[in-house]
Tab-separated table of C-alpha atoms and ligand atoms in Angstrom:
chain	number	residue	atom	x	y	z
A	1	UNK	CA	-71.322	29.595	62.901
A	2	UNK	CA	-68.068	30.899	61.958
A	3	UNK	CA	-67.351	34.583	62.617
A	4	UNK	CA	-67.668	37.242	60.234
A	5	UNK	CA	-63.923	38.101	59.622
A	6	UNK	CA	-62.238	38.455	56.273
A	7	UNK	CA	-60.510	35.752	56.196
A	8	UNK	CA	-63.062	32.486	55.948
A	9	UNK	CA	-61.034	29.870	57.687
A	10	UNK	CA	-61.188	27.328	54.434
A	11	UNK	CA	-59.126	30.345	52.348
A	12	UNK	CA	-56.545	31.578	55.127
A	13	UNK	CA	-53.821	29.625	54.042
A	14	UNK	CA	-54.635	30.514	50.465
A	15	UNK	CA	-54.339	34.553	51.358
A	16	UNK	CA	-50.851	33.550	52.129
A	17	UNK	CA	-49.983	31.863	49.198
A	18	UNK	CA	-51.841	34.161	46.916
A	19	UNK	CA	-49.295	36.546	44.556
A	20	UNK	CA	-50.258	39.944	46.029
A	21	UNK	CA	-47.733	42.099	47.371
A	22	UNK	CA	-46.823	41.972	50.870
A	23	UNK	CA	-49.220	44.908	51.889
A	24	UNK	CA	-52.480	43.102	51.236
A	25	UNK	CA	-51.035	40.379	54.343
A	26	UNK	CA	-50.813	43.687	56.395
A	27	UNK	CA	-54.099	45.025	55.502
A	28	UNK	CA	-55.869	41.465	56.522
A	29	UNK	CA	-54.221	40.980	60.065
A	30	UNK	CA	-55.437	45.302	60.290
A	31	UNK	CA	-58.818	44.455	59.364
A	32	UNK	CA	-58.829	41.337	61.534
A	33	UNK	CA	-57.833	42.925	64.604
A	34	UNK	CA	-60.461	45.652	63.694
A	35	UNK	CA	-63.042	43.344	63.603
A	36	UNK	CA	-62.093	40.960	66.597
A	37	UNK	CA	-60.958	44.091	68.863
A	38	UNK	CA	-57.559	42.823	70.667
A	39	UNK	CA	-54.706	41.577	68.974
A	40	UNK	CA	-54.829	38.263	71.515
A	41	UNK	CA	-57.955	37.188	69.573
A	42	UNK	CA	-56.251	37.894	66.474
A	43	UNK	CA	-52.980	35.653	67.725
A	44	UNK	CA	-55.416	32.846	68.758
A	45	UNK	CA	-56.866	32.797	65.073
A	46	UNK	CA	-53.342	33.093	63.453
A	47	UNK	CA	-53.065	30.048	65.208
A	48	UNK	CA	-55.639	28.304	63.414
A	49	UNK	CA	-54.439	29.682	60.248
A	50	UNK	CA	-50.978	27.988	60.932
A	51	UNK	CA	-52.179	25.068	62.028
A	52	UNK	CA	-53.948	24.770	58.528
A	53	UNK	CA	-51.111	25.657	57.057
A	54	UNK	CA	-49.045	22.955	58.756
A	55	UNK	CA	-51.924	19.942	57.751
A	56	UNK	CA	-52.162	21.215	53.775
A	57	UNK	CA	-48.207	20.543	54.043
A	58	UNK	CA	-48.422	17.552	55.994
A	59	UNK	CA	-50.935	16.276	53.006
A	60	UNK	CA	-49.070	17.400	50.038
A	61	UNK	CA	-51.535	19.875	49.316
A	62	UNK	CA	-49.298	22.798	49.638
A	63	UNK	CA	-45.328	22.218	48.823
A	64	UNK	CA	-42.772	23.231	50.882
A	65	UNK	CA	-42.257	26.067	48.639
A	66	UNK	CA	-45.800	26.962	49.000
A	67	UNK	CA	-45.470	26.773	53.151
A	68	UNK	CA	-41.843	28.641	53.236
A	69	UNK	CA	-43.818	31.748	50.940
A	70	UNK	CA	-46.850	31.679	53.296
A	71	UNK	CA	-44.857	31.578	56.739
A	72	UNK	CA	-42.739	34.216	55.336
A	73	UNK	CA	-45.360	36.284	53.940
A	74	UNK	CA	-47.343	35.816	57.779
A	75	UNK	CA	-44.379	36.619	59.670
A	76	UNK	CA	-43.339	40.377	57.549
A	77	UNK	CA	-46.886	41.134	57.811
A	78	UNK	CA	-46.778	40.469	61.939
A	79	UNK	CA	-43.332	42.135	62.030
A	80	UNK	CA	-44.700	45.244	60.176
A	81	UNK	CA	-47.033	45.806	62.260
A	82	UNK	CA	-45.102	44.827	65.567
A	83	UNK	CA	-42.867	48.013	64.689
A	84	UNK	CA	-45.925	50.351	64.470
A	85	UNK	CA	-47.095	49.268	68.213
A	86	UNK	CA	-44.748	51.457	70.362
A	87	UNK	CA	-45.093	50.651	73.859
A	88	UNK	CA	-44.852	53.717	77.115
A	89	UNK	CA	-41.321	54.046	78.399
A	90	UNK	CA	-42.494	53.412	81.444
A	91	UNK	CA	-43.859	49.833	80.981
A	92	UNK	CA	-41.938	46.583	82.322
A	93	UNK	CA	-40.155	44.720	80.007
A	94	UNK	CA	-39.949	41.026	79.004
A	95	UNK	CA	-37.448	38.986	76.541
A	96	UNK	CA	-38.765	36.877	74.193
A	97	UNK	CA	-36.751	33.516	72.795
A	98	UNK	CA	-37.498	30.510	71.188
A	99	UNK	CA	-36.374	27.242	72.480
A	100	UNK	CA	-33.213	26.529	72.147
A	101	UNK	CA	-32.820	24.313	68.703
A	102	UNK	CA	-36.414	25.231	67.392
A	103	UNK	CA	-36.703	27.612	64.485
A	104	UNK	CA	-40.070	28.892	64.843
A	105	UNK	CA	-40.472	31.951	65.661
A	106	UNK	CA	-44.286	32.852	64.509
A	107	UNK	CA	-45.800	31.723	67.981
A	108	UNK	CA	-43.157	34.454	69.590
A	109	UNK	CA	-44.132	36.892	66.823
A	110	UNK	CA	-47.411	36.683	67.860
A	111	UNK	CA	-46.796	36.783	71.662
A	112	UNK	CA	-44.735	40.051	71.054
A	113	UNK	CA	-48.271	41.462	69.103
A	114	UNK	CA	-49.879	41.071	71.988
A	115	UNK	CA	-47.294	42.153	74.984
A	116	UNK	CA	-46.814	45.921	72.935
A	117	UNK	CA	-50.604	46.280	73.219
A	118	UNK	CA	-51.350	45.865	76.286
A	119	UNK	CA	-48.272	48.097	77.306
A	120	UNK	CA	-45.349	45.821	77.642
A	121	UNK	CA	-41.703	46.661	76.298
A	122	UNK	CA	-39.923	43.420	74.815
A	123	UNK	CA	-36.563	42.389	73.622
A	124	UNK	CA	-36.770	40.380	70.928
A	125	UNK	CA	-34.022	37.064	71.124
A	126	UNK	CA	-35.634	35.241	68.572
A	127	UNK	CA	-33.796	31.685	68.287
A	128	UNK	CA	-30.622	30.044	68.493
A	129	UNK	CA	-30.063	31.902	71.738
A	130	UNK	CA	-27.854	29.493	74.214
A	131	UNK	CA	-29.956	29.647	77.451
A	132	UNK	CA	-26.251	30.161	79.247
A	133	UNK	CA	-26.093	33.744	77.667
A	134	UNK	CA	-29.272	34.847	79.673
A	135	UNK	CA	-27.416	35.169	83.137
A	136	UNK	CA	-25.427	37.640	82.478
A	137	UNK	CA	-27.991	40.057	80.569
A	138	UNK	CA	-30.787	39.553	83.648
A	139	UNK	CA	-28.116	40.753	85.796
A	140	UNK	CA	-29.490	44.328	85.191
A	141	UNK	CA	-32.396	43.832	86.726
A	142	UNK	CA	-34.528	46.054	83.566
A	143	UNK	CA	-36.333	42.665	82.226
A	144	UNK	CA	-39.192	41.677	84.251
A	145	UNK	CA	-40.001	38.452	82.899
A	146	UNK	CA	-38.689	36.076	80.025
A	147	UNK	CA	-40.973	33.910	77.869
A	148	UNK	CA	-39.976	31.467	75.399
A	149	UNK	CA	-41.666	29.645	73.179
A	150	UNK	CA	-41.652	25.957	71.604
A	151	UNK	CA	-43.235	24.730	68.367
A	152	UNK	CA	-44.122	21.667	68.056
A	153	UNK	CA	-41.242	20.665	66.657
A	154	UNK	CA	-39.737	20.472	70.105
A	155	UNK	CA	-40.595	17.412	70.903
A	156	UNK	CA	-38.507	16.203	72.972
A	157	UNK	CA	-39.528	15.814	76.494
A	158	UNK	CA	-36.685	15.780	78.704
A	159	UNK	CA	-34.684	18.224	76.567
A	160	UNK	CA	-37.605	20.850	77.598
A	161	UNK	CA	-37.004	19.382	80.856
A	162	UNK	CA	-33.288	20.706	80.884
A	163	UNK	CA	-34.160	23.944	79.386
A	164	UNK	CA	-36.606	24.563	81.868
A	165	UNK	CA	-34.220	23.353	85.037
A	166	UNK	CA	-31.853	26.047	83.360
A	167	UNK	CA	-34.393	29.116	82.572
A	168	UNK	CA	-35.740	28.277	86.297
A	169	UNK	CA	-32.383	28.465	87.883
A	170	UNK	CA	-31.506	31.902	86.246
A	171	UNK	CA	-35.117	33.464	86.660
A	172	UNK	CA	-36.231	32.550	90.206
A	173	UNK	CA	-32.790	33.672	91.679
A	174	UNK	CA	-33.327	37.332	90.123
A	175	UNK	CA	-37.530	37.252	90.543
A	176	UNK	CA	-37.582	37.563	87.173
A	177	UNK	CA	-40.683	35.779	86.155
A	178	UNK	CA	-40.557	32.899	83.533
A	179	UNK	CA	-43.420	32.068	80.988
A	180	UNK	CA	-43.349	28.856	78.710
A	181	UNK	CA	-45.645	28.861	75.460
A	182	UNK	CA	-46.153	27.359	72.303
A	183	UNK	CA	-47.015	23.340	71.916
A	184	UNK	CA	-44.084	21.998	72.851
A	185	UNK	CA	-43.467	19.356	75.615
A	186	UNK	CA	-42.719	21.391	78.011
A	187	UNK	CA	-43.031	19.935	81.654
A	188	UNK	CA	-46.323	20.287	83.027
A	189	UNK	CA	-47.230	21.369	86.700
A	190	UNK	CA	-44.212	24.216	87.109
A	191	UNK	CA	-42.904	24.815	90.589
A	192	UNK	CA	-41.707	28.025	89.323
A	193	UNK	CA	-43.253	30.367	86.076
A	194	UNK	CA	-46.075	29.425	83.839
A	195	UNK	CA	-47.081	27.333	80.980
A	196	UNK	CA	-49.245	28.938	78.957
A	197	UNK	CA	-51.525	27.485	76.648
A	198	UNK	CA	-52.815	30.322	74.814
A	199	UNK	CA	-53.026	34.260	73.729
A	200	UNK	CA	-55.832	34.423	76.175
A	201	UNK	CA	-53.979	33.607	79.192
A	202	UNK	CA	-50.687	35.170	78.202
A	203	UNK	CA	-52.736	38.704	77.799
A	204	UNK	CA	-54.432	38.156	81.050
A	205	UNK	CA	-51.041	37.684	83.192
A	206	UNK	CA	-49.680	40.271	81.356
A	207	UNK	CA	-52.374	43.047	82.119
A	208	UNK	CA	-52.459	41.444	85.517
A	209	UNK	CA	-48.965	42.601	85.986
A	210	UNK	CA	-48.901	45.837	84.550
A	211	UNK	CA	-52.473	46.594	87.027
A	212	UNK	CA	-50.518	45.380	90.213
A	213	UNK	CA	-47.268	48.081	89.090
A	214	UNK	CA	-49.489	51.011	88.961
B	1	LIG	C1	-44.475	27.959	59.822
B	1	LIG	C2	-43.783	26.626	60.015
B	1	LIG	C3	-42.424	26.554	59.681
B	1	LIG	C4	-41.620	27.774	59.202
B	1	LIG	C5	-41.229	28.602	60.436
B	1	LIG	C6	-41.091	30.089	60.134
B	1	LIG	C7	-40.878	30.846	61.409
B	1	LIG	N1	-39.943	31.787	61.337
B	1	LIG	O1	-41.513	30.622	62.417
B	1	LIG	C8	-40.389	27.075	58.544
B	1	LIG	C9	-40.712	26.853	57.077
B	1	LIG	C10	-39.056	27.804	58.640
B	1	LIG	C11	-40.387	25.719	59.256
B	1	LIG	C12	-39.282	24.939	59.408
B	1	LIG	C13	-39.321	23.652	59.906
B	1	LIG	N2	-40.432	22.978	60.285
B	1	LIG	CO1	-42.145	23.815	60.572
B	1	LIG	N3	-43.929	24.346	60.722
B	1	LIG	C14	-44.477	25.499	60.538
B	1	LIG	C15	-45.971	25.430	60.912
B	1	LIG	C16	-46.820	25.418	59.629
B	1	LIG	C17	-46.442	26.524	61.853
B	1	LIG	C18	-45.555	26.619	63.105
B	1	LIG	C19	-45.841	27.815	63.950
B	1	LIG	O2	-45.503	28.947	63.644
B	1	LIG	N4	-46.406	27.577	65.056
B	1	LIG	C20	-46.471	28.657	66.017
B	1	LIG	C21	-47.658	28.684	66.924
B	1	LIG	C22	-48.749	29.624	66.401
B	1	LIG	O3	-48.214	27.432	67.180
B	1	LIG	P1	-48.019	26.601	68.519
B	1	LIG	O4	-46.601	26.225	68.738
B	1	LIG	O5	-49.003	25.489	68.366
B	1	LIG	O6	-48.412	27.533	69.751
B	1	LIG	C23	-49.698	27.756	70.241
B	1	LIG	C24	-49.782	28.446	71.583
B	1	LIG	O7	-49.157	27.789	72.593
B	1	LIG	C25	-49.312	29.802	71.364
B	1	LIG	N5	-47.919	30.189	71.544
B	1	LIG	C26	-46.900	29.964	70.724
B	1	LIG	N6	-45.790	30.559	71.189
B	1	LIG	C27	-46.123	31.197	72.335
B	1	LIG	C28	-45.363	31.958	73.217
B	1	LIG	C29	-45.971	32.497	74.352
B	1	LIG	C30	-45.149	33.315	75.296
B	1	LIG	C31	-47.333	32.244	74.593
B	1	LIG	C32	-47.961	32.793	75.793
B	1	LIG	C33	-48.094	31.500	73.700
B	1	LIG	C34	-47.475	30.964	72.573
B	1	LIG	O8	-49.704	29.972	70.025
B	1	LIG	C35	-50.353	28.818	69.536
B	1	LIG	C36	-51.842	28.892	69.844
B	1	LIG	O9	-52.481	29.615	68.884
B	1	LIG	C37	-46.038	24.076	61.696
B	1	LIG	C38	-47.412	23.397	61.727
B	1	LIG	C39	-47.996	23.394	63.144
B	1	LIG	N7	-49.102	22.708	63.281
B	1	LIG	O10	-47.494	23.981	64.067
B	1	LIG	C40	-44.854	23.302	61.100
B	1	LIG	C41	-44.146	22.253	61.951
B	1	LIG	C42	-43.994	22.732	63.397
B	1	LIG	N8	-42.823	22.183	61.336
B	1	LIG	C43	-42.341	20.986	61.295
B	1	LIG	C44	-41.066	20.645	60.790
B	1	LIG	C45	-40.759	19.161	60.705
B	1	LIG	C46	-40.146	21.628	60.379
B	1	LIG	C47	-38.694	21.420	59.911
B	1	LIG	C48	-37.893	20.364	60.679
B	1	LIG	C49	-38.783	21.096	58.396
B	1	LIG	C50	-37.437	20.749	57.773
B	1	LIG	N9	-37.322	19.494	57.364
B	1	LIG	O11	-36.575	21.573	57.668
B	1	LIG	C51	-38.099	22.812	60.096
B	1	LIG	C52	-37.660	22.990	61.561
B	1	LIG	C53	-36.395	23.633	61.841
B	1	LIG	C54	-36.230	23.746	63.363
B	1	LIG	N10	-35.126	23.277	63.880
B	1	LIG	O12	-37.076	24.262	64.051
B	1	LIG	C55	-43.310	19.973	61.887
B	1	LIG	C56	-42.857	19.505	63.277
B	1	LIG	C57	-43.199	18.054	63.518
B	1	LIG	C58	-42.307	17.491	64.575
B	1	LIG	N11	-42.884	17.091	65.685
B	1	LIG	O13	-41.127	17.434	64.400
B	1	LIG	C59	-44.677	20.762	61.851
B	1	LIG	C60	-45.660	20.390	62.972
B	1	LIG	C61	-45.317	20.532	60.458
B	1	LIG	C62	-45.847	19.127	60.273
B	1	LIG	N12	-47.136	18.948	60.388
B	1	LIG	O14	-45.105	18.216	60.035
B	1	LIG	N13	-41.618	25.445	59.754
């Protein structure tokens, strides 16, 4: 039976689309995360949501118009509230990106959502970042682990396969730890980081983390 939370999963993708001001997105993700009690559950259902959203346009049932408006109206929602979830001072920091040559940012969006609440600090990259810019900012030493994410639109195999020779080669020499999301085809069975599959796990490592820094 499918939980009791505003949004019935059929008429997500409709929310988005509807023509209500930008509020009444913020005031469904508040009353979600209410209702499911952690923002990770929350991320794993805006998952759902956008994989909906991605079939409808797939089918013709929503036009690109449609999806563009619904994405965009998702993503001001999540960054709204992202800005009202200030993290301690004191708490360890990681940098967020998106693949290089992959525009979606939602997944990262989300990750961020979650990092703030369970104490994290982040630095938000966002895409188009050249992976060769990230040596010199690590050198530092104040980020404590990177995590980028891939849409499915990266898929291409051995391009994740360079990225993640170059993220690992600029991570493990500074113990910085490195986490790869999102369902791109990344490489599986990591020498070095972790690929993540979900909210779930990526809240879990995080609060790990934080418990073993006192
Ligand atoms: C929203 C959306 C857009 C928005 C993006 C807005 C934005 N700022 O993000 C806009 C309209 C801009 C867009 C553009 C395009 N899109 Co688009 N888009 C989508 C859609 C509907 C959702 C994508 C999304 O946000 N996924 C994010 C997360 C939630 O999903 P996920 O990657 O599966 O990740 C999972 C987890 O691993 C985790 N996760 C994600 N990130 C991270 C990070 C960490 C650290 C962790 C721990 C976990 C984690 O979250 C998810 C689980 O719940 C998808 C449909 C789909 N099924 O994905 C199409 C989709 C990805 N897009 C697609 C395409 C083709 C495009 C365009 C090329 C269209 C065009 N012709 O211009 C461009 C791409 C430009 C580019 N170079 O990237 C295709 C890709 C197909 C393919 N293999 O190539 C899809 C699959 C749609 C489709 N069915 O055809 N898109």
């Amino acid at each position: 039976m499918e939980k009791n939370t505003v949004l019935p999963r059929s008429r997500r993708p409709t929310m988005l689309v509807a023509d209500t001001p930008a509020q009444t997105v913020v005031a469904e993700l508040m009353l979600e995360r209410a209702n499911l009690g952690s923002w990770w559950t929350v991320a794993e259902l805006l998952g759902l949501v956008l994989e909906a959203l991605g079939t409808h346009w797939e089918r013709g049932t929503l036009s690109v118009i449609e999806e563009h408006i619904a994405s965009d109206r998702l993503l001001r929602g999540v960054s709204w509230i992202n800005q009202t979830l200030v993290a301690s001072r004191d708490g360890p920091t990681a940098l967020l990106l998106v693949a290089e040559n992959d525009e979606h940012t939602l997944g990262l969006s989300l990750a961020e959502l979650v990092a703030a609440e369970v104490g994290w600090r982040t630095t938000w990259l966002g895409s188009k970042t050249p992976l060769t810019m990230l040596d010199a900012w690590l050198d530092d030493g104040d980020t404590h682990l990177v995590a980028v994410s891939a849409s499915r639109a990266s898929d291409n195999p051995s391009d994740l396969e360079r990225q993640y020779r170059e993220l690992r080669e600029i991570t493990q020499t500074r113990d910085v730890e490195l986490v790869l999301g999102g369902s791109g085809t990344w490489p599986d069975n990591l020498p070095y980081g972790h690929r993540l599959r979900s909210f779930k796990q990526w809240c879990q490592l995080l609060t790990e983390r934080i418990a073993v820094m006192g």
